[in-house]
Structures are given as structure tokens and as C-alpha cells.
Amino acid sequence: MASAAPAGPPSFLLTPSQGEAARTLMGHVGELPVPSGDTRLLATVVTIRAARSGKGNITGSDLRALRLADPARTVGDLRALGWEVPDALLDGDPDAPSAILVPGIGISAESPLWFGLTARSRVSGWVARTISAKPLKKTSATVRTAALFLAAHCSSTLEGRLPEGLPPECREVLPELLARNFLVALTGDDFELAPAVRHLAGRTEGEPVAPPARDPGRTRSRKTADVYDPAEWERWKQSATPALTRHVAAVARCAVCRPSPGRVALAFMRSTPEPYVDNEVRVAYAAWKDEHPDRGPEAAVLTVAYRERHGHGPSYRQLCKGLGWRLPRPLGTYVVRRLLDNGWLTCTGTVPWTLRPGPAAQEHGIVLPAQQRGTAEARPVSP
């Protein structure tokens, strides 16, 4: 009987970009003025859960699973920082989630931890997997917190260097990580992660990623779809207002999107009718929205960040992709239109790439930089 092939090394939990999000999280937590590793570990778990909404849900069972030396004192430490922690977390139903309000993060363009939905979820899972790794069984909260810092700052080759923001209490317990085989080497500020926990590496060195194989038939279809009449496009631009012409130029020269000339021309010249929404899409939306209660603020914040980087607003598809909403096109279109109807977003008629925060978002302080400076947008179509 043939023997089974040996298993390969475990896959990384994080992509290089998600690893960067993990390092951002740990850098933020490392700067918190907390008195102990217990408090820093609880802050890490809650912070990543609150990264998108400003509120992180945690149950009493979750709290016990962290094996903190004094949970009540640790909760008091967070409250001393201004975190709003419900009493029920300590003395209520252990399976009922308690929402902890974390100041300074969440629904804001200035949030230091504004991650996409997928990145937030993956980093949260990485935190849970790291602190429960086999070498860390029965270790203190400080040791597990130190493990998070080192794993986040480890390359794909399992080599790393201690981050400058490593808290003092974490630095003191590094020898225990070596003794427990979480590390295989620790020399000065250089360390090497053990192969058994390779999957936890934050991958500080970006790896070249081969482009996905393309279906030749699909490539031809895309090129065909972008075919346009240059003369007609010139006539259209001649009839456009100066503001619209500037907007077209901003989209066409975007160094991030790099749209083809045909895509730009057809997007602006096409007349986009109101799509028919069948009952199946409405039912799917009703289920989807219940799982995304913060969809309005999240979408508005993304349009601000998107415009800062691109010089124009996102398309419907780019908005959904940026938020990690993997939706069929009919449902994605309906989601964005509902956000427009509810005032979280606004746009300039049917002009493409003009999504921006709407009146509801502005009431929550989510505005474009020009509005933050107290200057209204002078043009209906702005880059």
C-alpha cells in the first residue's frame, strides 16, 4: 500500500497586504498607555473587532478564554482609557455579546484602523489563531501579546526584526517564546519564527505575485467591449461643460485605475437606464443588509479615501470591491442605489465616477476634505 505524500508547509493566514494591516493594528495597540500585558491583549482582541464600526463585540466566554489574571481589573484599565465597557461583560450572560465602544477608531476617514471588510476579518482570525497556537498553551497574556507582535513583523522566510514599538513588558518575555519553540532563534533584535507556526507570519517582505491566467476569449471580449468611435468621443467632449471635461480628464489620467480610453469614452457617452430589479434581488438584499448594519457609513468613508487616492469617486463596482462586498452585479447595483436613496451617498446624475458622501453621511461628519476645511465644492462634478 502506497504511503501518503508528506504534507506541505501550512499556508499563510495573511496576504502581504493583510500582514500590513496586522502590523498597523499591533502598532496602534502598542502605543496604548496600558499597565499590563493582560490589558494590551484584551485591547488587541476588541480593537480589531471594532476597527470598522468603532464598537467591538465580545462575550463573557470570550473574556474567560483569554485567561487573564484579573478580568475585572483589566476591564477597569480599559475604562480608564475612556473605553465604554458594559457591566454585563463581567456579570451578565456569558454567551451574550457586549459591545465595547473604542474611542478614536471606526466610522471616520481619520480612523487609524480603517480596514476593508476582508482584511478586518482575516486579521481578527489571525489574532485568534496566534494566541491559541500550540506553543503558547498555558502562557501568560503578555507572552501571547509578544507573540502577536513578532508574528506580525515576520517575513515569508520566517525571519524578522523586533519592531521599534514593542512594549517593554513584551520585550521582557521574549526568552519564553524561544524556550517554548515559538521562535527558533533570537539574537539581539533579530529573530526567526519556528516552522510549526509559519502560517502566522505577517509577511513583511512583499512577494511577487504572478498575474492570474487570462482566458483569451475573455480578453478579446473585453477589448471588443472597449471599442469606441474616437470622432464621436471628440464631439461629445466638445459639447461637455468645463466642469465635466475636468472630471473626464481626472478619470482618464488616474494612475491607479489606468482605465483604457475606450472604457472612459463609453462610460461617459452611454445612457444608463434605471435597471429593473426583480424580486430575487430584493430578497437577497434584505438578507444581505441585515449582515451589514454599517453599510452606509462604511461606503461613505470609502468614497472619501478613494477620492484622496484616485482624484475621482469610485464606480459602483469599485465601491463594492473596495469594501469587500463580493456581490453579483444586479445585487451590487441595487445596494449602491439604496445607499443613494438613503442619503449615505450622492452622485452627479448619471455621470460615472462621482460617488461621494451624501447628506446622511455629512450629518455624521463624513465629508470630503474641501468640506472639512469649510469650503463647499464649487462644482457639481469634482475630481
XYZ file of C-alpha atoms in Angstrom:
383
model
C 0.000 0.000 0.000
C 1.482 3.306 -1.076
C 2.286 5.716 1.725
C 0.584 9.088 1.777
C 2.538 12.012 0.394
C 4.049 14.199 3.118
C 2.008 17.282 3.901
C 3.463 20.573 2.711
C 4.018 23.576 4.965
C 0.820 25.235 6.220
C -0.460 28.111 4.120
C -0.049 31.660 5.366
C -3.142 33.048 7.061
C -2.474 36.564 5.754
C -1.622 38.021 2.390
C 1.209 40.609 2.385
C -1.334 43.461 2.413
C -3.292 41.841 5.253
C 0.006 41.426 7.083
C 0.475 45.173 6.793
C -2.965 45.603 8.356
C -1.885 43.312 11.218
C 1.227 45.433 11.783
C -0.903 48.569 11.783
C -3.144 47.015 14.413
C -0.232 45.985 16.628
C 1.430 49.376 16.222
C -1.765 51.074 17.372
C -2.203 48.735 20.348
C 1.469 49.077 21.240
C 1.030 52.815 21.761
C -1.866 52.463 24.216
C -0.910 53.620 27.730
C -1.966 50.411 29.481
C -0.404 48.984 32.655
C -0.124 45.302 31.739
C 0.107 42.675 29.061
C -3.336 41.439 30.094
C -4.882 44.796 29.232
C -2.968 45.001 25.967
C -4.140 41.539 24.893
C -7.796 42.344 25.599
C -7.357 45.688 23.826
C -5.973 43.890 20.775
C -8.897 41.470 20.544
C -11.501 44.209 20.980
C -9.767 46.755 18.735
C -9.663 44.565 15.637
C -13.333 43.707 16.132
C -14.137 47.424 16.401
C -11.918 48.528 13.513
C -14.782 49.212 11.081
C -17.621 50.405 13.317
C -15.930 51.707 16.451
C -17.644 49.018 18.544
C -16.227 45.583 19.216
C -18.454 42.731 20.366
C -17.097 40.291 22.927
C -18.822 37.785 25.204
C -18.052 36.754 28.740
C -16.990 33.381 27.348
C -14.533 35.135 25.019
C -13.158 37.028 28.001
C -12.629 33.848 30.014
C -10.937 32.168 27.046
C -8.229 34.859 27.175
C -7.182 33.542 30.618
C -6.495 36.968 32.071
C -5.103 37.131 35.606
C -7.760 39.611 36.799
C -10.528 40.256 34.225
C -12.290 42.883 36.374
C -9.104 44.881 36.815
C -8.303 44.583 33.112
C -11.748 45.913 32.188
C -11.166 48.776 34.618
C -7.898 49.593 32.848
C -9.758 49.943 29.536
C -12.422 52.100 31.133
C -9.674 54.360 32.437
C -8.731 54.969 28.778
C -12.271 56.094 28.010
C -13.472 52.791 26.555
C -17.139 52.128 27.256
C -17.382 48.558 28.565
C -20.846 47.285 29.637
C -21.100 45.759 33.125
C -22.766 42.728 31.542
C -19.410 41.604 30.146
C -18.338 40.616 33.660
C -21.585 39.641 35.355
C -24.128 39.040 32.603
C -24.986 36.121 30.332
C -21.573 34.715 29.282
C -22.870 33.960 25.778
C -24.455 37.361 25.173
C -22.213 39.779 23.232
C -21.283 43.078 24.857
C -20.477 45.987 22.525
C -17.383 47.893 23.684
C -17.012 51.413 22.317
C -13.382 52.127 21.383
C -12.626 55.867 21.087
C -10.791 57.162 18.057
C -11.450 54.357 15.568
C -14.316 53.214 13.384
C -16.568 55.263 11.124
C -14.240 58.110 10.213
C -11.909 58.948 7.356
C -9.286 59.702 10.018
C -9.551 56.298 11.699
C -6.059 54.786 12.011
C -7.502 51.310 11.512
C -9.814 51.708 8.556
C -9.522 48.225 7.036
C -11.601 46.626 4.317
C -14.125 44.017 5.388
C -11.983 41.080 4.270
C -8.785 42.445 5.833
C -10.513 43.092 9.158
C -11.974 39.607 9.225
C -8.706 37.915 8.268
C -6.648 39.867 10.790
C -9.202 39.114 13.517
C -8.908 35.423 12.687
C -5.115 35.701 12.694
C -5.199 37.193 16.206
C -7.358 34.320 17.454
C -5.212 31.648 15.784
C -1.968 33.166 17.031
C -2.873 33.465 20.704
C -4.205 29.892 20.671
C -1.157 28.405 18.892
C 0.128 25.191 20.459
C 3.477 26.626 21.680
C 1.554 29.318 23.576
C -0.675 26.970 25.581
C -0.810 27.953 29.264
C 1.336 31.036 28.739
C 0.589 34.469 30.183
C -1.303 37.158 28.308
C 1.952 39.106 27.985
C 3.690 36.190 26.252
C 0.791 35.798 23.816
C 0.768 39.527 23.108
C 4.516 39.415 22.416
C 3.873 36.530 20.012
C 1.390 38.688 18.096
C 3.952 41.473 17.688
C 6.689 39.135 16.457
C 4.450 37.120 14.135
C 3.142 40.325 12.550
C 6.714 41.511 11.902
C 7.962 38.230 10.443
C 8.809 37.802 6.757
C 7.788 34.971 4.468
C 11.195 33.413 5.136
C 10.346 33.354 8.870
C 12.951 35.999 9.682
C 12.090 39.201 11.484
C 13.345 42.137 13.483
C 11.793 43.381 16.702
C 9.566 46.389 15.979
C 10.546 49.712 17.485
C 7.163 49.976 19.203
C 7.429 46.638 21.021
C 6.102 47.331 24.554
C 8.646 46.838 27.380
C 6.598 44.102 29.057
C 6.613 42.121 25.812
C 10.354 42.517 25.342
C 10.923 41.047 28.814
C 9.191 37.748 27.973
C 10.892 37.063 24.625
C 13.105 34.322 26.115
C 9.956 32.357 26.944
C 8.897 32.428 23.275
C 12.276 30.905 22.448
C 12.004 28.324 25.223
C 8.542 27.264 24.037
C 9.676 26.865 20.413
C 7.540 29.685 19.083
C 10.906 31.065 17.992
C 13.938 29.065 16.912
C 16.395 31.948 17.130
C 16.655 35.254 18.993
C 19.838 37.272 18.567
C 19.706 40.884 19.655
C 16.780 42.418 17.758
C 16.711 39.657 15.126
C 14.530 36.576 15.439
C 13.357 33.576 13.461
C 9.880 32.092 13.709
C 9.557 28.334 14.190
C 8.395 26.367 11.111
C 5.499 24.937 13.138
C 3.937 28.407 13.333
C 4.996 29.524 9.845
C 1.370 30.154 8.879
C 1.156 33.008 11.392
C 3.834 35.157 9.699
C 2.713 38.650 8.732
C 4.965 38.535 5.633
C 6.870 41.801 5.912
C 8.572 41.196 2.583
C 6.189 41.591 -0.344
C 6.297 38.605 -2.651
C 5.895 38.906 -6.398
C 2.506 37.604 -7.329
C 2.088 36.085 -10.759
C -0.811 37.628 -12.675
C -3.793 35.302 -12.978
C -4.094 33.360 -16.192
C -6.456 35.056 -18.579
C -8.913 33.387 -20.838
C -8.033 34.517 -24.385
C -11.709 34.569 -25.265
C -12.415 36.872 -22.338
C -9.566 39.161 -23.333
C -10.978 39.552 -26.826
C -14.425 40.195 -25.351
C -13.065 42.969 -23.106
C -11.245 44.606 -25.995
C -14.341 44.401 -28.121
C -16.386 45.938 -25.348
C -13.979 48.903 -25.209
C -14.212 49.684 -28.922
C -15.466 53.223 -29.493
C -15.601 55.898 -32.202
C -12.862 58.497 -31.483
C -14.631 61.090 -33.623
C -17.878 60.635 -31.686
C -15.940 60.865 -28.419
C -14.356 64.153 -29.502
C -17.755 65.577 -30.403
C -19.096 64.525 -27.003
C -16.222 66.238 -25.193
C -16.692 69.401 -27.241
C -20.293 69.609 -26.044
C -19.425 68.924 -22.375
C -19.255 71.654 -19.746
C -15.818 72.725 -18.437
C -16.528 71.034 -15.100
C -17.451 67.766 -16.775
C -14.387 67.989 -19.026
C -12.153 68.352 -15.974
C -13.810 65.324 -14.386
C -13.284 63.249 -17.546
C -9.616 64.219 -17.558
C -9.221 63.217 -13.901
C -10.645 59.775 -14.610
C -8.668 59.285 -17.818
C -5.311 60.146 -16.252
C -5.839 58.226 -12.977
C -2.526 56.464 -12.357
C -4.213 53.946 -10.028
C -7.150 52.804 -12.182
C -5.380 53.219 -15.536
C -8.631 52.821 -17.474
C -8.468 52.221 -21.193
C -9.536 55.161 -23.406
C -12.413 53.064 -24.681
C -13.711 52.324 -21.207
C -13.662 56.011 -20.293
C -15.317 57.112 -23.526
C -18.094 54.528 -23.440
C -18.806 55.076 -19.738
C -19.465 58.770 -20.293
C -21.251 58.514 -23.639
C -23.618 55.688 -22.716
C -27.073 56.443 -21.446
C -27.627 54.289 -18.369
C -31.303 53.452 -17.823
C -32.683 52.645 -14.392
C -32.190 48.852 -14.089
C -35.136 46.575 -13.466
C -34.955 44.995 -10.013
C -36.639 41.620 -9.760
C -37.967 40.099 -6.559
C -34.977 37.759 -6.220
C -32.621 40.736 -5.943
C -34.852 42.406 -3.349
C -34.964 39.241 -1.241
C -31.184 38.863 -1.475
C -30.730 42.493 -0.459
C -32.997 42.086 2.587
C -30.806 39.239 3.841
C -27.544 40.969 2.945
C -28.325 44.282 4.649
C -29.038 42.567 7.971
C -25.446 41.307 7.932
C -24.067 44.777 7.077
C -25.666 47.248 9.503
C -22.870 49.801 8.983
C -23.002 49.698 5.188
C -23.908 53.402 4.858
C -21.094 54.907 6.918
C -18.597 52.384 5.538
C -19.467 53.256 1.940
C -19.291 56.994 2.583
C -15.903 56.752 4.292
C -14.538 54.691 1.417
C -15.555 57.328 -1.152
C -13.559 59.935 0.789
C -10.458 57.747 0.928
C -10.934 56.700 -2.698
C -11.077 60.289 -3.924
C -7.967 61.156 -1.926
C -6.044 58.428 -3.725
C -7.577 58.485 -7.205
C -8.702 62.068 -7.702
C -12.246 60.915 -8.548
C -15.001 58.840 -6.983
C -15.382 55.069 -7.365
C -17.713 53.319 -9.755
C -20.419 51.083 -8.325
C -18.230 48.033 -8.875
C -15.132 49.690 -7.421
C -17.087 50.716 -4.324
C -18.294 47.169 -3.656
C -14.854 45.708 -4.324
C -13.166 48.214 -2.030
C -15.493 47.244 0.828
C -15.039 43.519 0.256
C -18.652 43.106 -0.874
C -18.469 40.254 -3.366
C -21.893 40.621 -4.898
C -23.442 39.703 -8.244
C -23.699 42.783 -10.443
C -27.521 43.188 -10.121
C -27.344 42.988 -6.325
C -24.278 45.252 -6.135
C -26.016 47.871 -8.263
C -29.126 47.714 -6.089
C -27.053 48.040 -2.902
C -25.416 51.229 -4.162
C -28.721 52.669 -5.339
C -30.229 52.064 -1.914
C -27.275 53.906 -0.352
C -28.004 56.778 -2.729
C -31.716 56.725 -1.923
C -30.996 56.758 1.815
C -28.626 59.706 1.561
C -25.410 57.949 2.595
C -24.038 58.570 -0.869
C -24.716 61.104 -3.568
C -23.568 61.469 -7.157
C -23.950 63.793 -10.111
C -26.887 62.415 -12.065
C -25.771 59.548 -14.274
C -22.205 60.851 -14.595
C -19.843 57.938 -13.765
C -17.175 58.022 -11.046
C -18.886 60.773 -8.998
C -19.908 58.867 -5.857
C -19.248 60.848 -2.676
C -20.709 61.245 0.860
C -24.378 62.209 0.879
C -26.416 64.267 3.374
C -26.786 61.404 5.884
C -23.028 60.848 5.884
C -22.336 64.551 6.288
C -24.541 64.629 9.382
C -22.157 62.044 10.852
C -19.105 64.127 9.981
C -18.127 62.070 6.916
C -17.294 64.754 4.367
C -14.798 65.484 1.620
C -11.585 67.301 2.599
C -12.785 70.536 0.990
C -15.858 70.475 3.229
C -13.713 69.677 6.267
C -11.805 72.884 5.563
C -15.093 74.751 5.487
C -15.128 75.286 1.727
C -18.037 73.985 -0.250
C -17.453 72.212 -3.527
C -17.645 74.816 -6.234
C -18.580 72.400 -8.985
C -21.260 69.705 -9.201
C -18.744 67.317 -10.708
C -15.471 67.297 -8.821
C -12.382 65.151 -9.039
